[in-house]
mmCIF file with all atom_site columns, C-alpha atoms in Angstrom:
data_model
loop_
_atom_site.group_PDB
_atom_site.id
_atom_site.type_symbol
_atom_site.label_atom_id
_atom_site.label_alt_id
_atom_site.label_comp_id
_atom_site.label_asym_id
_atom_site.label_entity_id
_atom_site.label_seq_id
_atom_site.pdbx_PDB_ins_code
_atom_site.Cartn_x
_atom_site.Cartn_y
_atom_site.Cartn_z
_atom_site.occupancy
_atom_site.B_iso_or_equiv
_atom_site.pdbx_formal_charge
_atom_site.auth_seq_id
_atom_site.auth_comp_id
_atom_site.auth_asym_id
_atom_site.auth_atom_id
_atom_site.pdbx_PDB_model_num
ATOM 1   C CA . MET Y 1 1   ? -10.933 31.400  -6.103  1.00 60.00 ? 1   MET Y CA 1
ATOM 2   C CA . THR Y 1 2   ? -7.136  31.896  -6.027  1.00 78.00 ? 2   THR Y CA 1
ATOM 3   C CA . GLU Y 1 3   ? -4.856  30.040  -8.371  1.00 76.00 ? 3   GLU Y CA 1
ATOM 4   C CA . ARG Y 1 4   ? -3.464  28.102  -5.303  1.00 70.00 ? 4   ARG Y CA 1
ATOM 5   C CA . ALA Y 1 5   ? -6.988  26.957  -4.169  1.00 75.00 ? 5   ALA Y CA 1
ATOM 6   C CA . ARG Y 1 6   ? -7.862  26.017  -7.956  1.00 79.00 ? 6   ARG Y CA 1
ATOM 7   C CA . ARG Y 1 7   ? -4.722  23.827  -8.053  1.00 79.00 ? 7   ARG Y CA 1
ATOM 8   C CA . GLY Y 1 8   ? -5.444  22.148  -4.853  1.00 79.00 ? 8   GLY Y CA 1
ATOM 9   C CA . ALA Y 1 9   ? -9.157  21.560  -6.018  1.00 89.00 ? 9   ALA Y CA 1
ATOM 10  C CA . GLY Y 1 10  ? -7.630  19.936  -9.236  1.00 91.00 ? 10  GLY Y CA 1
ATOM 11  C CA . VAL Y 1 11  ? -5.491  17.471  -7.346  1.00 96.00 ? 11  VAL Y CA 1
ATOM 12  C CA . ALA Y 1 12  ? -8.437  16.476  -5.190  1.00 97.00 ? 12  ALA Y CA 1
ATOM 13  C CA . ARG Y 1 13  ? -10.674 16.021  -8.345  1.00 97.00 ? 13  ARG Y CA 1
ATOM 14  C CA . VAL Y 1 14  ? -8.176  13.724  -9.873  1.00 97.00 ? 14  VAL Y CA 1
ATOM 15  C CA . PHE Y 1 15  ? -7.659  11.706  -6.644  1.00 98.00 ? 15  PHE Y CA 1
ATOM 16  C CA . VAL Y 1 16  ? -11.401 11.269  -6.359  1.00 98.00 ? 16  VAL Y CA 1
ATOM 17  C CA . GLY Y 1 17  ? -12.422 11.021  -9.992  1.00 97.00 ? 17  GLY Y CA 1
ATOM 18  C CA . GLN Y 1 18  ? -9.543  9.068   -11.467 1.00 97.00 ? 18  GLN Y CA 1
ATOM 19  C CA . PRO Y 1 19  ? -7.962  6.919   -8.793  1.00 98.00 ? 19  PRO Y CA 1
ATOM 20  C CA . GLU Y 1 20  ? -7.316  4.131   -11.350 1.00 98.00 ? 20  GLU Y CA 1
ATOM 21  C CA . ARG Y 1 21  ? -4.735  6.360   -13.241 1.00 97.00 ? 21  ARG Y CA 1
ATOM 22  C CA . LEU Y 1 22  ? -2.695  6.812   -10.164 1.00 97.00 ? 22  LEU Y CA 1
ATOM 23  C CA . ALA Y 1 23  ? -3.185  3.188   -8.993  1.00 98.00 ? 23  ALA Y CA 1
ATOM 24  C CA . ALA Y 1 24  ? -1.806  2.125   -12.491 1.00 97.00 ? 24  ALA Y CA 1
ATOM 25  C CA . ALA Y 1 25  ? 1.271   4.235   -12.016 1.00 97.00 ? 25  ALA Y CA 1
ATOM 26  C CA . TRP Y 1 26  ? 1.815   2.615   -8.728  1.00 97.00 ? 26  TRP Y CA 1
ATOM 27  C CA . ARG Y 1 27  ? 1.392   -0.985  -10.260 1.00 96.00 ? 27  ARG Y CA 1
ATOM 28  C CA . ARG Y 1 28  ? 3.865   -0.059  -13.142 1.00 95.00 ? 28  ARG Y CA 1
ATOM 29  C CA . VAL Y 1 29  ? 6.542   0.982   -10.432 1.00 95.00 ? 29  VAL Y CA 1
ATOM 30  C CA . ARG Y 1 30  ? 5.782   -2.334  -8.395  1.00 95.00 ? 30  ARG Y CA 1
ATOM 31  C CA . ALA Y 1 31  ? 6.029   -4.302  -11.637 1.00 93.00 ? 31  ALA Y CA 1
ATOM 32  C CA . ALA Y 1 32  ? 9.505   -2.545  -12.443 1.00 92.00 ? 32  ALA Y CA 1
ATOM 33  C CA . GLU Y 1 33  ? 10.713  -3.307  -8.921  1.00 87.00 ? 33  GLU Y CA 1
ATOM 34  C CA . GLY Y 1 34  ? 9.762   -6.954  -9.359  1.00 83.00 ? 34  GLY Y CA 1
ATOM 35  C CA . ARG Y 1 35  ? 11.742  -7.251  -12.677 1.00 82.00 ? 35  ARG Y CA 1
ATOM 36  C CA . LYS Y 1 36  ? 14.753  -6.119  -10.810 1.00 78.00 ? 36  LYS Y CA 1
ATOM 37  C CA . GLY Y 1 37  ? 14.313  -9.097  -8.390  1.00 68.00 ? 37  GLY Y CA 1
ATOM 38  C CA . GLY Y 1 38  ? 13.385  -11.542 -11.073 1.00 69.00 ? 38  GLY Y CA 1
ATOM 39  C CA . ALA Y 1 39  ? 10.148  -12.565 -9.685  1.00 68.00 ? 39  ALA Y CA 1
ATOM 40  C CA . PRO Y 1 40  ? 6.570   -11.318 -10.451 1.00 69.00 ? 40  PRO Y CA 1
ATOM 41  C CA . VAL Y 1 41  ? 5.245   -9.091  -7.873  1.00 77.00 ? 41  VAL Y CA 1
ATOM 42  C CA . LEU Y 1 42  ? 2.129   -9.948  -6.035  1.00 84.00 ? 42  LEU Y CA 1
ATOM 43  C CA . ASN Y 1 43  ? 0.852   -6.874  -4.202  1.00 93.00 ? 43  ASN Y CA 1
ATOM 44  C CA . GLN Y 1 44  ? -0.600  -6.965  -0.869  1.00 95.00 ? 44  GLN Y CA 1
ATOM 45  C CA . LEU Y 1 45  ? -2.262  -3.450  -1.390  1.00 97.00 ? 45  LEU Y CA 1
ATOM 46  C CA . ASP Y 1 46  ? -3.734  -4.451  -4.941  1.00 95.00 ? 46  ASP Y CA 1
ATOM 47  C CA . ASN Y 1 47  ? -7.384  -4.354  -3.850  1.00 95.00 ? 47  ASN Y CA 1
ATOM 48  C CA . VAL Y 1 48  ? -6.933  -1.358  -1.540  1.00 97.00 ? 48  VAL Y CA 1
ATOM 49  C CA . VAL Y 1 49  ? -5.141  1.125   -3.722  1.00 98.00 ? 49  VAL Y CA 1
ATOM 50  C CA . GLU Y 1 50  ? -7.990  2.669   -5.606  1.00 98.00 ? 50  GLU Y CA 1
ATOM 51  C CA . PRO Y 1 51  ? -10.449 3.064   -2.800  1.00 98.00 ? 51  PRO Y CA 1
ATOM 52  C CA . PHE Y 1 52  ? -7.590  4.520   -0.711  1.00 98.00 ? 52  PHE Y CA 1
ATOM 53  C CA . ILE Y 1 53  ? -6.653  7.071   -3.328  1.00 98.00 ? 53  ILE Y CA 1
ATOM 54  C CA . ARG Y 1 54  ? -10.170 8.119   -3.586  1.00 98.00 ? 54  ARG Y CA 1
ATOM 55  C CA . GLU Y 1 55  ? -10.476 8.596   0.121   1.00 98.00 ? 55  GLU Y CA 1
ATOM 56  C CA . VAL Y 1 56  ? -7.216  10.690  0.194   1.00 98.00 ? 56  VAL Y CA 1
ATOM 57  C CA . GLY Y 1 57  ? -8.868  12.853  -2.427  1.00 98.00 ? 57  GLY Y CA 1
ATOM 58  C CA . ARG Y 1 58  ? -11.978 13.244  -0.300  1.00 98.00 ? 58  ARG Y CA 1
ATOM 59  C CA . SER Y 1 59  ? -9.679  14.372  2.458   1.00 98.00 ? 59  SER Y CA 1
ATOM 60  C CA . LEU Y 1 60  ? -8.054  16.792  -0.008  1.00 97.00 ? 60  LEU Y CA 1
ATOM 61  C CA . GLU Y 1 61  ? -11.580 18.155  -0.544  1.00 96.00 ? 61  GLU Y CA 1
ATOM 62  C CA . GLY Y 1 62  ? -11.795 18.724  3.111   1.00 96.00 ? 62  GLY Y CA 1
ATOM 63  C CA . LYS Y 1 63  ? -13.624 15.649  4.496   1.00 97.00 ? 63  LYS Y CA 1
ATOM 64  C CA . GLU Y 1 64  ? -12.791 15.103  8.057   1.00 97.00 ? 64  GLU Y CA 1
ATOM 65  C CA . GLY Y 1 65  ? -11.303 11.691  9.497   1.00 97.00 ? 65  GLY Y CA 1
ATOM 66  C CA . SER Y 1 66  ? -8.672  9.356   8.258   1.00 98.00 ? 66  SER Y CA 1
ATOM 67  C CA . PRO Y 1 67  ? -8.723  8.166   4.734   1.00 98.00 ? 67  PRO Y CA 1
ATOM 68  C CA . TRP Y 1 68  ? -7.560  4.885   5.714   1.00 98.00 ? 68  TRP Y CA 1
ATOM 69  C CA . GLY Y 1 69  ? -10.270 4.702   8.389   1.00 97.00 ? 69  GLY Y CA 1
ATOM 70  C CA . ARG Y 1 70  ? -12.787 5.265   5.530   1.00 98.00 ? 70  ARG Y CA 1
ATOM 71  C CA . THR Y 1 71  ? -11.432 2.961   2.934   1.00 98.00 ? 71  THR Y CA 1
ATOM 72  C CA . ARG Y 1 72  ? -13.763 0.069   2.280   1.00 97.00 ? 72  ARG Y CA 1
ATOM 73  C CA . ALA Y 1 73  ? -11.756 -2.666  0.438   1.00 97.00 ? 73  ALA Y CA 1
ATOM 74  C CA . VAL Y 1 74  ? -10.075 -6.002  1.005   1.00 96.00 ? 74  VAL Y CA 1
ATOM 75  C CA . LEU Y 1 75  ? -6.496  -5.818  2.511   1.00 96.00 ? 75  LEU Y CA 1
ATOM 76  C CA . ARG Y 1 76  ? -4.691  -9.092  1.966   1.00 94.00 ? 76  ARG Y CA 1
ATOM 77  C CA . LEU Y 1 77  ? -1.797  -9.515  4.293   1.00 95.00 ? 77  LEU Y CA 1
ATOM 78  C CA . ALA Y 1 78  ? 0.857   -12.168 3.775   1.00 93.00 ? 78  ALA Y CA 1
ATOM 79  C CA . PRO Y 1 79  ? 2.749   -12.642 7.236   1.00 92.00 ? 79  PRO Y CA 1
ATOM 80  C CA . LYS Y 1 80  ? 5.362   -14.734 5.445   1.00 92.00 ? 80  LYS Y CA 1
ATOM 81  C CA . ARG Y 1 81  ? 6.427   -11.547 3.469   1.00 91.00 ? 81  ARG Y CA 1
ATOM 82  C CA . GLY Y 1 82  ? 6.661   -9.471  6.708   1.00 91.00 ? 82  GLY Y CA 1
ATOM 83  C CA . ALA Y 1 83  ? 6.514   -5.686  7.437   1.00 94.00 ? 83  ALA Y CA 1
ATOM 84  C CA . ARG Y 1 84  ? 9.234   -4.925  4.979   1.00 95.00 ? 84  ARG Y CA 1
ATOM 85  C CA . ALA Y 1 85  ? 7.174   -5.936  1.971   1.00 93.00 ? 85  ALA Y CA 1
ATOM 86  C CA . LEU Y 1 86  ? 4.218   -3.765  3.149   1.00 95.00 ? 86  LEU Y CA 1
ATOM 87  C CA . HIS Y 1 87  ? 6.779   -0.825  3.631   1.00 97.00 ? 87  HIS Y CA 1
ATOM 88  C CA . GLU Y 1 88  ? 8.132   -1.385  0.171   1.00 95.00 ? 88  GLU Y CA 1
ATOM 89  C CA . GLU Y 1 89  ? 4.472   -1.231  -1.216  1.00 97.00 ? 89  GLU Y CA 1
ATOM 90  C CA . PHE Y 1 90  ? 3.446   1.855   0.494   1.00 98.00 ? 90  PHE Y CA 1
ATOM 91  C CA . THR Y 1 91  ? 6.839   3.614   -0.237  1.00 98.00 ? 91  THR Y CA 1
ATOM 92  C CA . ALA Y 1 92  ? 6.036   3.236   -3.880  1.00 97.00 ? 92  ALA Y CA 1
ATOM 93  C CA . LEU Y 1 93  ? 2.522   4.322   -3.295  1.00 98.00 ? 93  LEU Y CA 1
ATOM 94  C CA . ARG Y 1 94  ? 3.788   7.464   -1.590  1.00 98.00 ? 94  ARG Y CA 1
ATOM 95  C CA . ARG Y 1 95  ? 6.200   8.257   -4.370  1.00 98.00 ? 95  ARG Y CA 1
ATOM 96  C CA . CYS Y 1 96  ? 3.348   7.988   -6.960  1.00 98.00 ? 96  CYS Y CA 1
ATOM 97  C CA . LEU Y 1 97  ? 0.994   10.151  -4.965  1.00 98.00 ? 97  LEU Y CA 1
ATOM 98  C CA . VAL Y 1 98  ? 3.353   12.804  -4.070  1.00 98.00 ? 98  VAL Y CA 1
ATOM 99  C CA . ASP Y 1 99  ? 4.555   12.949  -7.758  1.00 98.00 ? 99  ASP Y CA 1
ATOM 100 C CA . ALA Y 1 100 ? 0.912   13.198  -8.810  1.00 97.00 ? 100 ALA Y CA 1
ATOM 101 C CA . VAL Y 1 101 ? 0.365   16.097  -6.235  1.00 98.00 ? 101 VAL Y CA 1
ATOM 102 C CA . GLU Y 1 102 ? 3.469   17.955  -7.788  1.00 96.00 ? 102 GLU Y CA 1
ATOM 103 C CA . THR Y 1 103 ? 2.636   17.199  -11.306 1.00 96.00 ? 103 THR Y CA 1
ATOM 104 C CA . LEU Y 1 104 ? -1.019  18.508  -10.776 1.00 96.00 ? 104 LEU Y CA 1
ATOM 105 C CA . GLY Y 1 105 ? 0.276   21.742  -9.190  1.00 94.00 ? 105 GLY Y CA 1
ATOM 106 C CA . GLY Y 1 106 ? -0.513  20.990  -5.709  1.00 95.00 ? 106 GLY Y CA 1
ATOM 107 C CA . GLY Y 1 107 ? 1.536   22.517  -2.984  1.00 95.00 ? 107 GLY Y CA 1
ATOM 108 C CA . ASP Y 1 108 ? 2.710   21.776  0.632   1.00 96.00 ? 108 ASP Y CA 1
ATOM 109 C CA . ALA Y 1 109 ? -0.763  21.429  2.002   1.00 96.00 ? 109 ALA Y CA 1
ATOM 110 C CA . GLU Y 1 110 ? -1.813  18.689  -0.519  1.00 97.00 ? 110 GLU Y CA 1
ATOM 111 C CA . ARG Y 1 111 ? 1.547   16.929  0.103   1.00 97.00 ? 111 ARG Y CA 1
ATOM 112 C CA . ALA Y 1 112 ? 1.038   17.128  3.733   1.00 97.00 ? 112 ALA Y CA 1
ATOM 113 C CA . VAL Y 1 113 ? -2.526  15.329  3.580   1.00 98.00 ? 113 VAL Y CA 1
ATOM 114 C CA . VAL Y 1 114 ? -1.034  12.637  1.226   1.00 98.00 ? 114 VAL Y CA 1
ATOM 115 C CA . ASN Y 1 115 ? 1.798   12.018  3.609   1.00 98.00 ? 115 ASN Y CA 1
ATOM 116 C CA . GLN Y 1 116 ? -0.328  12.041  6.696   1.00 98.00 ? 116 GLN Y CA 1
ATOM 117 C CA . ALA Y 1 117 ? -2.882  9.636   5.088   1.00 98.00 ? 117 ALA Y CA 1
ATOM 118 C CA . LEU Y 1 118 ? 0.040   7.299   4.052   1.00 98.00 ? 118 LEU Y CA 1
ATOM 119 C CA . ASP Y 1 119 ? 1.665   7.385   7.545   1.00 98.00 ? 119 ASP Y CA 1
ATOM 120 C CA . GLU Y 1 120 ? -1.652  6.404   9.197   1.00 98.00 ? 120 GLU Y CA 1
ATOM 121 C CA . ALA Y 1 121 ? -2.093  3.487   6.522   1.00 98.00 ? 121 ALA Y CA 1
ATOM 122 C CA . VAL Y 1 122 ? 1.433   2.069   6.906   1.00 98.00 ? 122 VAL Y CA 1
ATOM 123 C CA . ASP Y 1 123 ? 1.286   2.167   10.866  1.00 97.00 ? 123 ASP Y CA 1
ATOM 124 C CA . SER Y 1 124 ? -2.213  0.503   10.771  1.00 98.00 ? 124 SER Y CA 1
ATOM 125 C CA . ALA Y 1 125 ? -1.320  -2.189  8.307   1.00 97.00 ? 125 ALA Y CA 1
ATOM 126 C CA . VAL Y 1 126 ? 1.969   -3.043  9.956   1.00 97.00 ? 126 VAL Y CA 1
ATOM 127 C CA . ALA Y 1 127 ? 0.077   -3.197  13.410  1.00 97.00 ? 127 ALA Y CA 1
ATOM 128 C CA . VAL Y 1 128 ? -2.583  -5.498  11.976  1.00 96.00 ? 128 VAL Y CA 1
ATOM 129 C CA . LEU Y 1 129 ? 0.179   -7.742  10.364  1.00 96.00 ? 129 LEU Y CA 1
ATOM 130 C CA . GLU Y 1 130 ? 1.741   -7.800  13.906  1.00 95.00 ? 130 GLU Y CA 1
ATOM 131 C CA . ARG Y 1 131 ? -1.519  -8.741  15.445  1.00 94.00 ? 131 ARG Y CA 1
ATOM 132 C CA . LEU Y 1 132 ? -1.755  -11.823 13.034  1.00 92.00 ? 132 LEU Y CA 1
ATOM 133 C CA . ALA Y 1 133 ? 1.299   -13.274 14.623  1.00 90.00 ? 133 ALA Y CA 1
ATOM 134 C CA . ASN Y 1 134 ? 0.687   -12.019 18.066  1.00 93.00 ? 134 ASN Y CA 1
ATOM 135 C CA . PRO Y 1 135 ? -2.812  -11.228 19.234  1.00 93.00 ? 135 PRO Y CA 1
ATOM 136 C CA . LEU Y 1 136 ? -1.558  -9.400  22.369  1.00 95.00 ? 136 LEU Y CA 1
ATOM 137 C CA . ALA Y 1 137 ? 0.363   -6.796  19.943  1.00 94.00 ? 137 ALA Y CA 1
ATOM 138 C CA . PRO Y 1 138 ? -1.150  -3.352  20.167  1.00 95.00 ? 138 PRO Y CA 1
ATOM 139 C CA . ARG Y 1 139 ? -4.161  -2.440  18.130  1.00 95.00 ? 139 ARG Y CA 1
ATOM 140 C CA . PRO Y 1 140 ? -3.625  -0.167  15.337  1.00 96.00 ? 140 PRO Y CA 1
ATOM 141 C CA . ARG Y 1 141 ? -4.227  3.494   16.103  1.00 95.00 ? 141 ARG Y CA 1
ATOM 142 C CA . VAL Y 1 142 ? -6.233  4.234   13.054  1.00 96.00 ? 142 VAL Y CA 1
ATOM 143 C CA . PRO Y 1 143 ? -8.389  1.039   12.233  1.00 95.00 ? 143 PRO Y CA 1
ATOM 144 C CA . PHE Y 1 144 ? -8.766  0.035   8.762   1.00 97.00 ? 144 PHE Y CA 1
ATOM 145 C CA . ALA Y 1 145 ? -12.464 0.309   7.656   1.00 95.00 ? 145 ALA Y CA 1
ATOM 146 C CA . GLY Y 1 146 ? -12.468 -2.764  5.285   1.00 95.00 ? 146 GLY Y CA 1
ATOM 147 C CA . LEU Y 1 147 ? -11.895 -6.482  5.567   1.00 95.00 ? 147 LEU Y CA 1
ATOM 148 C CA . VAL Y 1 148 ? -8.566  -7.785  6.498   1.00 94.00 ? 148 VAL Y CA 1
ATOM 149 C CA . VAL Y 1 149 ? -7.633  -11.302 5.054   1.00 93.00 ? 149 VAL Y CA 1
ATOM 150 C CA . GLN Y 1 150 ? -4.537  -13.369 5.829   1.00 92.00 ? 150 GLN Y CA 1
ATOM 151 C CA . PHE Y 1 151 ? -3.034  -14.429 2.692   1.00 81.00 ? 151 PHE Y CA 1
ATOM 152 C CA . PHE Y 1 152 ? -1.213  -17.704 2.442   1.00 79.00 ? 152 PHE Y CA 1
ATOM 153 C CA . GLU Y 1 153 ? 0.952   -18.204 -0.401  1.00 68.00 ? 153 GLU Y CA 1
ATOM 154 C CA . LYS Y 1 154 ? 1.782   -21.251 -2.214  1.00 67.00 ? 154 LYS Y CA 1
ATOM 155 C CA . PRO Y 1 155 ? 5.647   -21.981 -2.469  1.00 58.00 ? 155 PRO Y CA 1
ATOM 156 C CA . SER Y 1 156 ? 7.171   -21.345 -5.681  1.00 52.00 ? 156 SER Y CA 1
ATOM 157 C CA . VAL Y 1 157 ? 8.256   -24.474 -7.675  1.00 51.00 ? 157 VAL Y CA 1
ATOM 158 C CA . ALA Y 1 158 ? 11.906  -23.760 -6.594  1.00 46.00 ? 158 ALA Y CA 1
ATOM 159 C CA . GLU Y 1 159 ? 10.914  -23.671 -2.850  1.00 47.00 ? 159 GLU Y CA 1
ATOM 160 C CA . ARG Y 1 160 ? 8.919   -26.937 -3.346  1.00 49.00 ? 160 ARG Y CA 1
ATOM 161 C CA . GLN Y 1 161 ? 11.878  -28.730 -5.010  1.00 53.00 ? 161 GLN Y CA 1
ATOM 162 C CA . LYS Y 1 162 ? 14.450  -27.482 -2.432  1.00 50.00 ? 162 LYS Y CA 1
ATOM 163 C CA . PRO Y 1 163 ? 15.041  -29.945 0.444   1.00 51.00 ? 163 PRO Y CA 1
ATOM 164 C CA . ALA Y 1 164 ? 13.459  -28.947 3.742   1.00 49.00 ? 164 ALA Y CA 1
ATOM 165 C CA . SER Y 1 165 ? 16.579  -29.235 5.658   1.00 47.00 ? 165 SER Y CA 1
ATOM 166 C CA . ASP Y 1 166 ? 20.191  -29.551 4.861   1.00 46.00 ? 166 ASP Y CA 1
ATOM 167 C CA . GLU Y 1 167 ? 21.034  -31.085 8.226   1.00 47.00 ? 167 GLU Y CA 1
ATOM 168 C CA . GLY Y 1 168 ? 22.785  -34.223 7.961   1.00 46.00 ? 168 GLY Y CA 1
ATOM 169 C CA . ARG Y 1 169 ? 23.662  -34.052 4.420   1.00 46.00 ? 169 ARG Y CA 1
ATOM 170 C CA . VAL Y 1 170 ? 27.244  -34.141 3.259   1.00 39.00 ? 170 VAL Y CA 1
ATOM 171 C CA . ALA Y 1 171 ? 28.475  -32.799 -0.164  1.00 35.00 ? 171 ALA Y CA 1
ATOM 172 C CA . VAL Y 1 172 ? 30.913  -35.008 -1.823  1.00 41.00 ? 172 VAL Y CA 1
ATOM 173 C CA . HIS Y 1 173 ? 33.219  -33.507 -4.523  1.00 37.00 ? 173 HIS Y CA 1
#
């Protein structure tokens, strides 16, 4: 086995065997992003990350098909947050996985597998989110293998105390 092939196998082995380590890195990144905004981050991908990383690892080992299409987990989508929030979560995941590939000595081939898997996952999740609002929207090109749940969030204390509408109110100074 060449040095290059040995490194690629090592990347796959970590993705398959220790997805929780990579997911923990992603959660730390997301928590840091949340601290910048001042609010705790509730990740929509929380239940999906480990199984998805494991399936990406299986693709790195040579398994055919889409990792997203093989991922069996619960994807909680919050339509109120919109596609931007999903993109932010997937962007952080992409950074973590690509960094892991590089740290583990992987090359362009492993990076390409990771990027392809993430592209399919983002496109699919956003398409499902759009279908929640509009059932006539196009179906995802790569269907998710798990369960999709529409997640309704309770408004924060600040949102509940804020008046519903400012129409008709006059500020007197």
